[in-house]
PDB file of C-alpha atoms in Angstrom:
ATOM      1  CA  MET A  15       0.000   0.000   0.000  1.00  0.00           C
ATOM      2  CA  MET A  16       1.416   3.377  -1.046  1.00  0.00           C
ATOM      3  CA  ILE A  17       1.191   6.299   1.355  1.00  0.00           C
ATOM      4  CA  THR A  18      -0.962   9.031  -0.125  1.00  0.00           C
ATOM      5  CA  PRO A  19      -0.452  12.730   0.614  1.00  0.00           C
ATOM      6  CA  VAL A  20      -3.227  12.627   3.216  1.00  0.00           C
ATOM      7  CA  HIS A  21      -1.171  10.299   5.403  1.00  0.00           C
ATOM      8  CA  ARG A  22       0.943  12.319   7.792  1.00  0.00           C
ATOM      9  CA  THR A  23       4.117  11.480   9.681  1.00  0.00           C
ATOM     10  CA  ARG A  24       4.629  13.897  12.548  1.00  0.00           C
ATOM     11  CA  ASP A  25       7.967  14.217  14.281  1.00  0.00           C
ATOM     12  CA  ILE A  26       7.492  15.026  17.957  1.00  0.00           C
ATOM     13  CA  GLU A  27      10.394  17.463  17.966  1.00  0.00           C
ATOM     14  CA  ARG A  28       9.785  18.745  14.437  1.00  0.00           C
ATOM     15  CA  LYS A  29      13.407  18.519  13.364  1.00  0.00           C
ATOM     16  CA  PRO A  30      13.500  18.240   9.565  1.00  0.00           C
ATOM     17  CA  GLU A  31      16.748  16.282   9.554  1.00  0.00           C
ATOM     18  CA  TYR A  32      14.987  13.374  11.272  1.00  0.00           C
ATOM     19  CA  LEU A  33      11.962  13.246   9.033  1.00  0.00           C
ATOM     20  CA  GLN A  34      13.474  11.157   6.243  1.00  0.00           C
ATOM     21  CA  PRO A  35      12.490   7.495   6.759  1.00  0.00           C
ATOM     22  CA  GLU A  36      15.419   6.357   4.613  1.00  0.00           C
ATOM     23  CA  LYS A  37      17.798   7.391   7.416  1.00  0.00           C
ATOM     24  CA  CYS A  38      16.277   4.852   9.803  1.00  0.00           C
ATOM     25  CA  VAL A  39      17.734   1.387  10.297  1.00  0.00           C
ATOM     26  CA  PRO A  40      15.270  -1.462   9.609  1.00  0.00           C
ATOM     27  CA  PRO A  41      13.562  -2.814  12.762  1.00  0.00           C
ATOM     28  CA  PRO A  42      15.071  -5.875  14.445  1.00  0.00           C
ATOM     29  CA  SER A  43      13.716  -9.310  13.701  1.00  0.00           C
ATOM     30  CA  ARG A  44      11.177 -10.878  16.037  1.00  0.00           C
ATOM     31  CA  ALA A  45      13.741 -13.490  17.040  1.00  0.00           C
ATOM     32  CA  SER A  46      15.968 -10.783  18.539  1.00  0.00           C
ATOM     33  CA  LEU A  47      13.163  -9.685  20.880  1.00  0.00           C
ATOM     34  CA  GLY A  48      13.800 -12.707  23.112  1.00  0.00           C
ATOM     35  CA  THR A  49      17.338 -11.628  24.100  1.00  0.00           C
ATOM     36  CA  MET A  50      18.021 -10.615  27.689  1.00  0.00           C
ATOM     37  CA  TRP A  51      17.351  -6.971  28.506  1.00  0.00           C
ATOM     38  CA  PHE A  52      20.142  -5.163  30.343  1.00  0.00           C
ATOM     39  CA  ILE A  53      20.993  -1.455  30.399  1.00  0.00           C
ATOM     40  CA  ARG A  54      24.732  -0.733  30.236  1.00  0.00           C
ATOM     41  CA  ASP A  55      24.686   2.405  32.344  1.00  0.00           C
ATOM     42  CA  GLY A  56      27.553   2.894  34.785  1.00  0.00           C
ATOM     43  CA  CYS A  57      25.520   4.865  37.326  1.00  0.00           C
ATOM     44  CA  GLY A  58      22.622   2.401  37.194  1.00  0.00           C
ATOM     45  CA  ILE A  59      24.882  -0.642  37.568  1.00  0.00           C
ATOM     46  CA  ALA A  60      26.625   0.979  40.554  1.00  0.00           C
ATOM     47  CA  CYS A  61      23.249   1.762  42.192  1.00  0.00           C
ATOM     48  CA  ALA A  62      22.036  -1.800  41.599  1.00  0.00           C
ATOM     49  CA  VAL A  63      25.203  -3.242  43.177  1.00  0.00           C
ATOM     50  CA  VAL A  64      24.867  -0.884  46.158  1.00  0.00           C
ATOM     51  CA  THR A  65      21.250  -2.022  46.593  1.00  0.00           C
ATOM     52  CA  TRP A  66      22.291  -5.663  46.848  1.00  0.00           C
ATOM     53  CA  MET A  67      25.183  -4.807  49.192  1.00  0.00           C
ATOM     54  CA  LEU A  68      22.842  -2.908  51.538  1.00  0.00           C
ATOM     55  CA  VAL A  69      20.471  -5.873  51.696  1.00  0.00           C
ATOM     56  CA  PHE A  70      23.378  -8.242  52.408  1.00  0.00           C
ATOM     57  CA  TYR A  71      24.654  -5.887  55.128  1.00  0.00           C
ATOM     58  CA  ALA A  72      21.234  -5.821  56.779  1.00  0.00           C
ATOM     59  CA  ASP A  73      21.084  -9.622  56.627  1.00  0.00           C
ATOM     60  CA  PHE A  74      24.570  -9.856  58.157  1.00  0.00           C
ATOM     61  CA  VAL A  75      23.654  -7.631  61.115  1.00  0.00           C
ATOM     62  CA  VAL A  76      20.272  -9.280  61.662  1.00  0.00           C
ATOM     63  CA  LEU A  77      21.702 -12.796  61.680  1.00  0.00           C
ATOM     64  CA  LEU A  78      25.160 -12.490  63.267  1.00  0.00           C
ATOM     65  CA  VAL A  79      24.624  -9.562  65.612  1.00  0.00           C
ATOM     66  CA  MET A  80      21.032 -10.041  66.803  1.00  0.00           C
ATOM     67  CA  LEU A  81      19.619 -13.509  66.106  1.00  0.00           C
ATOM     68  CA  VAL A  82      22.497 -16.006  66.371  1.00  0.00           C
ATOM     69  CA  PRO A  83      23.644 -14.795  69.835  1.00  0.00           C
ATOM     70  CA  SER A  84      20.057 -14.779  71.129  1.00  0.00           C
ATOM     71  CA  ARG A  85      19.175 -17.340  73.780  1.00  0.00           C
ATOM     72  CA  ASP A  86      15.594 -17.553  72.518  1.00  0.00           C
ATOM     73  CA  TYR A  87      15.833 -20.215  69.788  1.00  0.00           C
ATOM     74  CA  VAL A  88      12.206 -19.860  68.652  1.00  0.00           C
ATOM     75  CA  TYR A  89      12.534 -16.076  68.374  1.00  0.00           C
ATOM     76  CA  SER A  90      15.690 -16.435  66.278  1.00  0.00           C
ATOM     77  CA  VAL A  91      14.254 -19.070  63.928  1.00  0.00           C
ATOM     78  CA  ILE A  92      10.963 -17.248  63.304  1.00  0.00           C
ATOM     79  CA  ASN A  93      12.517 -13.835  62.717  1.00  0.00           C
ATOM     80  CA  GLY A  94      15.456 -15.205  60.752  1.00  0.00           C
ATOM     81  CA  THR A  95      13.168 -17.153  58.440  1.00  0.00           C
ATOM     82  CA  LEU A  96      10.798 -14.215  57.970  1.00  0.00           C
ATOM     83  CA  PHE A  97      13.554 -11.666  57.333  1.00  0.00           C
ATOM     84  CA  ASN A  98      15.458 -13.849  54.877  1.00  0.00           C
ATOM     85  CA  THR A  99      12.287 -14.777  53.004  1.00  0.00           C
ATOM     86  CA  LEU A 100      11.355 -11.121  52.538  1.00  0.00           C
ATOM     87  CA  ALA A 101      14.952 -10.247  51.599  1.00  0.00           C
ATOM     88  CA  PHE A 102      15.005 -13.022  49.001  1.00  0.00           C
ATOM     89  CA  LEU A 103      11.718 -11.827  47.504  1.00  0.00           C
ATOM     90  CA  ALA A 104      13.031  -8.244  47.450  1.00  0.00           C
ATOM     91  CA  LEU A 105      16.194  -9.231  45.571  1.00  0.00           C
ATOM     92  CA  ALA A 106      14.249 -11.495  43.210  1.00  0.00           C
ATOM     93  CA  SER A 107      11.867  -8.607  42.448  1.00  0.00           C
ATOM     94  CA  HIS A 108      14.844  -6.312  41.887  1.00  0.00           C
ATOM     95  CA  PHE A 109      16.394  -8.868  39.532  1.00  0.00           C
ATOM     96  CA  ARG A 110      13.185  -9.193  37.495  1.00  0.00           C
ATOM     97  CA  ALA A 111      12.639  -5.417  37.379  1.00  0.00           C
ATOM     98  CA  MET A 112      16.204  -4.889  36.165  1.00  0.00           C
ATOM     99  CA  LEU A 113      16.326  -7.622  33.507  1.00  0.00           C
ATOM    100  CA  THR A 114      12.768  -7.366  32.133  1.00  0.00           C
ATOM    101  CA  ASP A 115      12.113  -5.375  28.977  1.00  0.00           C
ATOM    102  CA  PRO A 116       9.944  -2.523  30.321  1.00  0.00           C
ATOM    103  CA  GLY A 117       8.074  -2.226  27.021  1.00  0.00           C
ATOM    104  CA  ALA A 118      10.674  -0.910  24.599  1.00  0.00           C
ATOM    105  CA  VAL A 119       9.559   0.019  21.105  1.00  0.00           C
ATOM    106  CA  PRO A 120      11.749  -1.626  18.422  1.00  0.00           C
ATOM    107  CA  LYS A 121      14.487   0.839  17.516  1.00  0.00           C
ATOM    108  CA  GLY A 122      14.727   2.219  13.991  1.00  0.00           C
ATOM    109  CA  ASN A 123      11.408   0.904  12.693  1.00  0.00           C
ATOM    110  CA  ALA A 124      10.343   4.236  11.159  1.00  0.00           C
ATOM    111  CA  THR A 125      11.359   3.074   7.699  1.00  0.00           C
ATOM    112  CA  LYS A 126       9.370   3.768   4.550  1.00  0.00           C
ATOM    113  CA  GLU A 127       8.530   0.065   4.160  1.00  0.00           C
ATOM    114  CA  PHE A 128       7.376  -0.292   7.740  1.00  0.00           C
ATOM    115  CA  ILE A 129       5.198   2.815   7.585  1.00  0.00           C
ATOM    116  CA  GLU A 130       3.606   1.459   4.407  1.00  0.00           C
ATOM    117  CA  SER A 131       2.956  -1.893   6.095  1.00  0.00           C
ATOM    118  CA  LEU A 132       0.875  -0.172   8.812  1.00  0.00           C
ATOM    119  CA  GLN A 133      -1.862   0.460   6.221  1.00  0.00           C
ATOM    120  CA  LEU A 134      -2.751   3.810   7.724  1.00  0.00           C
ATOM    121  CA  LYS A 135      -6.179   5.294   7.242  1.00  0.00           C
ATOM    122  CA  PRO A 136      -6.526   8.607   5.370  1.00  0.00           C
ATOM    123  CA  GLY A 137      -5.677  11.516   7.666  1.00  0.00           C
ATOM    124  CA  GLN A 138      -4.242   9.301  10.398  1.00  0.00           C
ATOM    125  CA  VAL A 139      -1.229  10.774  12.218  1.00  0.00           C
ATOM    126  CA  VAL A 140       1.796   8.638  13.059  1.00  0.00           C
ATOM    127  CA  TYR A 141       4.236  10.016  15.607  1.00  0.00           C
ATOM    128  CA  LYS A 142       7.912   9.321  15.155  1.00  0.00           C
ATOM    129  CA  CYS A 143      10.643   9.688  17.769  1.00  0.00           C
ATOM    130  CA  PRO A 144      13.649  11.504  16.261  1.00  0.00           C
ATOM    131  CA  LYS A 145      16.022  10.172  18.905  1.00  0.00           C
ATOM    132  CA  CYS A 146      15.585   6.416  18.364  1.00  0.00           C
ATOM    133  CA  CYS A 147      13.960   6.666  14.915  1.00  0.00           C
ATOM    134  CA  SER A 148      10.934   4.567  15.837  1.00  0.00           C
ATOM    135  CA  ILE A 149       7.202   4.829  15.306  1.00  0.00           C
ATOM    136  CA  LYS A 150       5.935   6.054  18.660  1.00  0.00           C
ATOM    137  CA  PRO A 151       2.822   4.348  20.096  1.00  0.00           C
ATOM    138  CA  ASP A 152       0.355   6.248  22.199  1.00  0.00           C
ATOM    139  CA  ARG A 153       1.465   6.737  25.846  1.00  0.00           C
ATOM    140  CA  ALA A 154       5.101   5.936  25.001  1.00  0.00           C
ATOM    141  CA  HIS A 155       7.983   8.222  26.003  1.00  0.00           C
ATOM    142  CA  HIS A 156      11.655   8.287  25.106  1.00  0.00           C
ATOM    143  CA  CYS A 157      14.201   7.461  27.820  1.00  0.00           C
ATOM    144  CA  SER A 158      17.573   9.141  27.383  1.00  0.00           C
ATOM    145  CA  VAL A 159      19.299   6.457  29.493  1.00  0.00           C
ATOM    146  CA  CYS A 160      17.773   3.396  27.828  1.00  0.00           C
ATOM    147  CA  LYS A 161      17.911   5.233  24.467  1.00  0.00           C
ATOM    148  CA  ARG A 162      14.540   3.744  23.563  1.00  0.00           C
ATOM    149  CA  CYS A 163      10.888   4.696  23.585  1.00  0.00           C
ATOM    150  CA  ILE A 164       9.144   2.858  26.439  1.00  0.00           C
ATOM    151  CA  ARG A 165       5.450   1.981  26.524  1.00  0.00           C
ATOM    152  CA  LYS A 166       3.665   3.525  29.532  1.00  0.00           C
ATOM    153  CA  MET A 167       6.985   4.731  30.903  1.00  0.00           C
ATOM    154  CA  ASP A 168       6.595   5.868  34.507  1.00  0.00           C
ATOM    155  CA  HIS A 169      10.200   6.882  35.192  1.00  0.00           C
ATOM    156  CA  HIS A 170      13.769   5.640  34.895  1.00  0.00           C
ATOM    157  CA  CYS A 171      14.969   4.246  38.222  1.00  0.00           C
ATOM    158  CA  PRO A 172      18.760   4.009  38.699  1.00  0.00           C
ATOM    159  CA  TRP A 173      18.280   1.681  41.687  1.00  0.00           C
ATOM    160  CA  VAL A 174      16.979  -1.038  39.352  1.00  0.00           C
ATOM    161  CA  ASN A 175      19.064   0.214  36.408  1.00  0.00           C
ATOM    162  CA  ASN A 176      15.996   0.211  34.172  1.00  0.00           C
ATOM    163  CA  CYS A 177      12.881   2.084  33.197  1.00  0.00           C
ATOM    164  CA  VAL A 178       9.643   1.297  34.985  1.00  0.00           C
ATOM    165  CA  GLY A 179       7.138   0.648  32.236  1.00  0.00           C
ATOM    166  CA  GLU A 180       4.355  -1.535  30.948  1.00  0.00           C
ATOM    167  CA  ASN A 181       6.116  -4.895  31.345  1.00  0.00           C
ATOM    168  CA  ASN A 182       8.028  -4.567  34.624  1.00  0.00           C
ATOM    169  CA  GLN A 183       5.950  -2.270  36.825  1.00  0.00           C
ATOM    170  CA  LYS A 184       4.711  -5.238  38.863  1.00  0.00           C
ATOM    171  CA  TYR A 185       8.263  -6.245  39.791  1.00  0.00           C
ATOM    172  CA  PHE A 186       9.180  -2.678  40.739  1.00  0.00           C
ATOM    173  CA  VAL A 187       6.126  -2.383  42.991  1.00  0.00           C
ATOM    174  CA  LEU A 188       6.994  -5.703  44.671  1.00  0.00           C
ATOM    175  CA  PHE A 189      10.603  -4.567  45.115  1.00  0.00           C
ATOM    176  CA  THR A 190       9.579  -1.384  46.923  1.00  0.00           C
ATOM    177  CA  MET A 191       7.053  -3.286  49.041  1.00  0.00           C
ATOM    178  CA  TYR A 192       9.480  -5.994  50.181  1.00  0.00           C
ATOM    179  CA  ILE A 193      12.273  -3.483  50.892  1.00  0.00           C
ATOM    180  CA  ALA A 194       9.843  -1.476  53.021  1.00  0.00           C
ATOM    181  CA  LEU A 195       8.814  -4.634  54.908  1.00  0.00           C
ATOM    182  CA  ILE A 196      12.359  -5.804  55.672  1.00  0.00           C
ATOM    183  CA  SER A 197      13.274  -2.256  56.717  1.00  0.00           C
ATOM    184  CA  LEU A 198      10.352  -2.153  59.162  1.00  0.00           C
ATOM    185  CA  HIS A 199      11.193  -5.646  60.409  1.00  0.00           C
ATOM    186  CA  ALA A 200      14.837  -4.676  60.950  1.00  0.00           C
ATOM    187  CA  LEU A 201      13.858  -1.538  62.896  1.00  0.00           C
ATOM    188  CA  ILE A 202      11.598  -3.554  65.204  1.00  0.00           C
ATOM    189  CA  MET A 203      14.323  -6.152  65.860  1.00  0.00           C
ATOM    190  CA  VAL A 204      16.919  -3.426  66.528  1.00  0.00           C
ATOM    191  CA  GLY A 205      14.576  -1.880  69.094  1.00  0.00           C
ATOM    192  CA  PHE A 206      14.055  -5.202  70.870  1.00  0.00           C
ATOM    193  CA  HIS A 207      17.789  -5.947  70.775  1.00  0.00           C
ATOM    194  CA  PHE A 208      18.703  -2.626  72.371  1.00  0.00           C
ATOM    195  CA  LEU A 209      16.199  -3.278  75.166  1.00  0.00           C
ATOM    196  CA  TYR A 210      17.617  -6.769  75.643  1.00  0.00           C
ATOM    197  CA  CYS A 211      21.203  -5.489  75.784  1.00  0.00           C
ATOM    198  CA  PHE A 212      20.331  -2.747  78.287  1.00  0.00           C
ATOM    199  CA  GLU A 213      18.794  -5.347  80.602  1.00  0.00           C
ATOM    200  CA  GLU A 214      21.580  -7.898  80.147  1.00  0.00           C
ATOM    201  CA  ASP A 215      25.342  -7.690  80.015  1.00  0.00           C
ATOM    202  CA  TRP A 216      26.414  -6.122  76.674  1.00  0.00           C
ATOM    203  CA  THR A 217      29.176  -8.710  76.367  1.00  0.00           C
ATOM    204  CA  LYS A 218      26.567 -11.489  76.338  1.00  0.00           C
ATOM    205  CA  CYS A 219      24.027 -10.014  73.893  1.00  0.00           C
ATOM    206  CA  SER A 220      26.329 -10.127  70.879  1.00  0.00           C
ATOM    207  CA  SER A 221      29.334 -12.062  69.620  1.00  0.00           C
ATOM    208  CA  PHE A 222      30.988  -8.719  68.776  1.00  0.00           C
ATOM    209  CA  SER A 223      32.436  -6.197  71.212  1.00  0.00           C
ATOM    210  CA  PRO A 224      29.955  -3.659  72.675  1.00  0.00           C
ATOM    211  CA  PRO A 225      31.295  -0.676  70.632  1.00  0.00           C
ATOM    212  CA  THR A 226      31.201  -2.700  67.410  1.00  0.00           C
ATOM    213  CA  THR A 227      27.711  -3.955  68.196  1.00  0.00           C
ATOM    214  CA  VAL A 228      26.414  -0.428  68.816  1.00  0.00           C
ATOM    215  CA  ILE A 229      27.962   0.898  65.595  1.00  0.00           C
ATOM    216  CA  LEU A 230      26.557  -1.955  63.490  1.00  0.00           C
ATOM    217  CA  LEU A 231      23.090  -1.544  65.008  1.00  0.00           C
ATOM    218  CA  ILE A 232      23.056   2.243  64.551  1.00  0.00           C
ATOM    219  CA  LEU A 233      24.113   1.912  60.905  1.00  0.00           C
ATOM    220  CA  LEU A 234      21.402  -0.688  60.323  1.00  0.00           C
ATOM    221  CA  CYS A 235      18.835   1.521  62.066  1.00  0.00           C
ATOM    222  CA  PHE A 236      19.783   4.502  59.899  1.00  0.00           C
ATOM    223  CA  GLU A 237      19.693   2.409  56.711  1.00  0.00           C
ATOM    224  CA  ALA A 238      16.356   0.792  57.576  1.00  0.00           C
ATOM    225  CA  LEU A 239      14.703   4.095  58.513  1.00  0.00           C
ATOM    226  CA  LEU A 240      15.931   5.817  55.349  1.00  0.00           C
ATOM    227  CA  PHE A 241      14.775   3.081  53.003  1.00  0.00           C
ATOM    228  CA  LEU A 242      11.534   2.502  54.864  1.00  0.00           C
ATOM    229  CA  ILE A 243      10.536   6.103  54.163  1.00  0.00           C
ATOM    230  CA  PHE A 244      11.839   6.109  50.590  1.00  0.00           C
ATOM    231  CA  THR A 245      10.349   2.788  49.461  1.00  0.00           C
ATOM    232  CA  SER A 246       7.041   3.383  51.257  1.00  0.00           C
ATOM    233  CA  VAL A 247       6.604   6.658  49.365  1.00  0.00           C
ATOM    234  CA  MET A 248       7.573   4.969  46.079  1.00  0.00           C
ATOM    235  CA  PHE A 249       5.198   2.073  46.750  1.00  0.00           C
ATOM    236  CA  GLY A 250       2.343   4.463  47.500  1.00  0.00           C
ATOM    237  CA  THR A 251       2.937   6.583  44.394  1.00  0.00           C
ATOM    238  CA  GLN A 252       3.168   3.485  42.190  1.00  0.00           C
ATOM    239  CA  VAL A 253      -0.081   2.018  43.508  1.00  0.00           C
ATOM    240  CA  HIS A 254      -1.773   5.387  43.033  1.00  0.00           C
ATOM    241  CA  SER A 255      -0.475   5.585  39.450  1.00  0.00           C
ATOM    242  CA  ILE A 256      -1.758   2.089  38.727  1.00  0.00           C
ATOM    243  CA  CYS A 257      -5.183   2.756  40.204  1.00  0.00           C
ATOM    244  CA  THR A 258      -5.582   6.018  38.285  1.00  0.00           C
ATOM    245  CA  ASP A 259      -4.021   4.515  35.132  1.00  0.00           C
ATOM    246  CA  GLU A 260      -1.738   7.507  34.794  1.00  0.00           C
ATOM    247  CA  THR A 261       2.052   7.214  34.713  1.00  0.00           C
ATOM    248  CA  GLY A 262       4.405   9.493  36.574  1.00  0.00           C
ATOM    249  CA  ILE A 263       5.420  11.268  33.366  1.00  0.00           C
ATOM    250  CA  GLU A 264       1.790  11.776  32.366  1.00  0.00           C
ATOM    251  CA  GLN A 265       1.044  13.272  35.776  1.00  0.00           C
ATOM    252  CA  LEU A 266       4.112  15.504  35.628  1.00  0.00           C
ATOM    253  CA  LYS A 267       3.319  16.768  32.135  1.00  0.00           C
ATOM    254  CA  LYS A 268      -0.412  16.900  32.901  1.00  0.00           C
ATOM    255  CA  GLU A 269      -1.119  15.153  29.618  1.00  0.00           C
ATOM    256  CA  GLU A 270      -4.680  15.022  28.402  1.00  0.00           C
ATOM    257  CA  ARG A 271      -6.268  11.599  28.856  1.00  0.00           C
ATOM    258  CA  ARG A 272      -6.805   9.996  25.448  1.00  0.00           C
ATOM    259  CA  TRP A 273      -7.385   6.455  26.651  1.00  0.00           C
ATOM    260  CA  ALA A 274     -10.468   4.752  28.021  1.00  0.00           C
ATOM    261  CA  LYS A 275     -11.053   5.135  31.743  1.00  0.00           C
ATOM    262  CA  LYS A 276     -11.241   1.868  33.695  1.00  0.00           C
ATOM    263  CA  THR A 277     -11.990   0.948  37.290  1.00  0.00           C
ATOM    264  CA  LYS A 278      -9.190   0.748  39.856  1.00  0.00           C
ATOM    265  CA  TRP A 279      -9.632  -3.023  40.101  1.00  0.00           C
ATOM    266  CA  MET A 280      -9.276  -3.430  36.338  1.00  0.00           C
ATOM    267  CA  ASN A 281      -6.134  -1.290  36.378  1.00  0.00           C
ATOM    268  CA  MET A 282      -4.623  -3.414  39.158  1.00  0.00           C
ATOM    269  CA  LYS A 283      -5.392  -6.606  37.247  1.00  0.00           C
ATOM    270  CA  ALA A 284      -3.800  -5.131  34.121  1.00  0.00           C
ATOM    271  CA  VAL A 285      -0.474  -4.822  35.975  1.00  0.00           C
ATOM    272  CA  PHE A 286      -0.494  -7.804  38.347  1.00  0.00           C
ATOM    273  CA  GLY A 287      -2.496 -10.293  36.292  1.00  0.00           C
ATOM    274  CA  HIS A 288      -5.940 -11.809  36.330  1.00  0.00           C
ATOM    275  CA  PRO A 289      -7.500 -13.175  38.469  1.00  0.00           C
ATOM    276  CA  PHE A 290      -6.330 -12.133  41.937  1.00  0.00           C
ATOM    277  CA  SER A 291      -4.142 -14.818  43.552  1.00  0.00           C
ATOM    278  CA  ILE A 292      -0.967 -15.327  45.562  1.00  0.00           C
ATOM    279  CA  ALA A 293       0.866 -14.874  42.241  1.00  0.00           C
ATOM    280  CA  TRP A 294       0.331 -11.121  42.632  1.00  0.00           C
ATOM    281  CA  LEU A 295       2.960 -11.206  45.405  1.00  0.00           C
ATOM    282  CA  SER A 296       5.401 -13.442  43.532  1.00  0.00           C
ATOM    283  CA  PRO A 297       8.229 -11.962  41.435  1.00  0.00           C
ATOM    284  CA  PHE A 298       8.454 -15.287  39.604  1.00  0.00           C
ATOM    285  CA  ALA A 299       4.911 -15.188  38.205  1.00  0.00           C
ATOM    286  CA  THR A 300       4.658 -13.310  34.928  1.00  0.00           C
ATOM    287  CA  PRO A 301       1.209 -11.682  34.690  1.00  0.00           C
ATOM    288  CA  ASP A 302      -0.848 -12.542  31.629  1.00  0.00           C
ATOM    289  CA  GLN A 303      -1.784  -9.018  30.722  1.00  0.00           C
ATOM    290  CA  GLY A 304      -2.807  -9.550  27.137  1.00  0.00           C
ATOM    291  CA  LYS A 305      -0.386  -6.918  25.863  1.00  0.00           C
ATOM    292  CA  ALA A 306      -0.529  -5.651  22.343  1.00  0.00           C
ATOM    293  CA  ASP A 307       1.852  -6.949  19.731  1.00  0.00           C
ATOM    294  CA  PRO A 308       5.049  -4.843  19.868  1.00  0.00           C
ATOM    295  CA  TYR A 309       4.749  -4.259  16.124  1.00  0.00           C
ATOM    296  CA  GLN A 310       1.261  -2.765  16.307  1.00  0.00           C
ATOM    297  CA  TYR A 311       1.555   1.012  16.095  1.00  0.00           C
ATOM    298  CA  VAL A 312      -1.856   2.407  15.396  1.00  0.00           C
ATOM    299  CA  VAL A 313      -1.965   5.752  17.224  1.00  0.00           C
TER     300      VAL A 313
END
């Protein structure tokens, strides 16, 4: 099908040098879409490594400073199992959020042949991103770090070294939730341990020296309090964005709603899967969200 003069290709930044489709590289094959997603960003990789190190530090203090020296075996087993389970789920969620394609639009697909294959209707406008040379679907935004247009992009998070978008928002929400839970759990255990040490001999409440024990506990308390506040706020904003079906970028830019309004429950199921089950809380369960084909670009 030949594009008639009534078909329009609109560049979002209106830079004439990007408007020639012949300058775009053909889109990747469908087979290449199955490759692992990983952003090679130095800052993001450093933040991701720091995140894992902070979780391992918290686990070290909880186990070797507070639980192992405790004389209450039941207390140690219950809290150790609970803390390590939540920590494992937090790191698994972080891993999935970091290595899951957030909904990237195939790069360089704004070629003349591809535009013709869309079989556009007369007068229909197709938006093209001049930065990654791709046909831009509705509600997609370009990320300067990922160097791709991302469907329903909420924001780019350096702590997971990835964008939070259509495909990985569930894992990001679970990551913030589990980090907030282990932070709260750590704060409660630190409080109980300080009370226990004040009542007992400090040399008997930890396998480390009293000054070392105090320093380790204070550092853990500071870390847990900081991340409890940060991740709780992030978790709340993400849930609010899901319920309102409006991404962080759309809220910031106050974009006009051009999509159908759905109930909060339908929006939650669109992110976490349908129907409601324990799989909503699992970072290993991939929600069946019925996403559109990545090559469908009718705007």
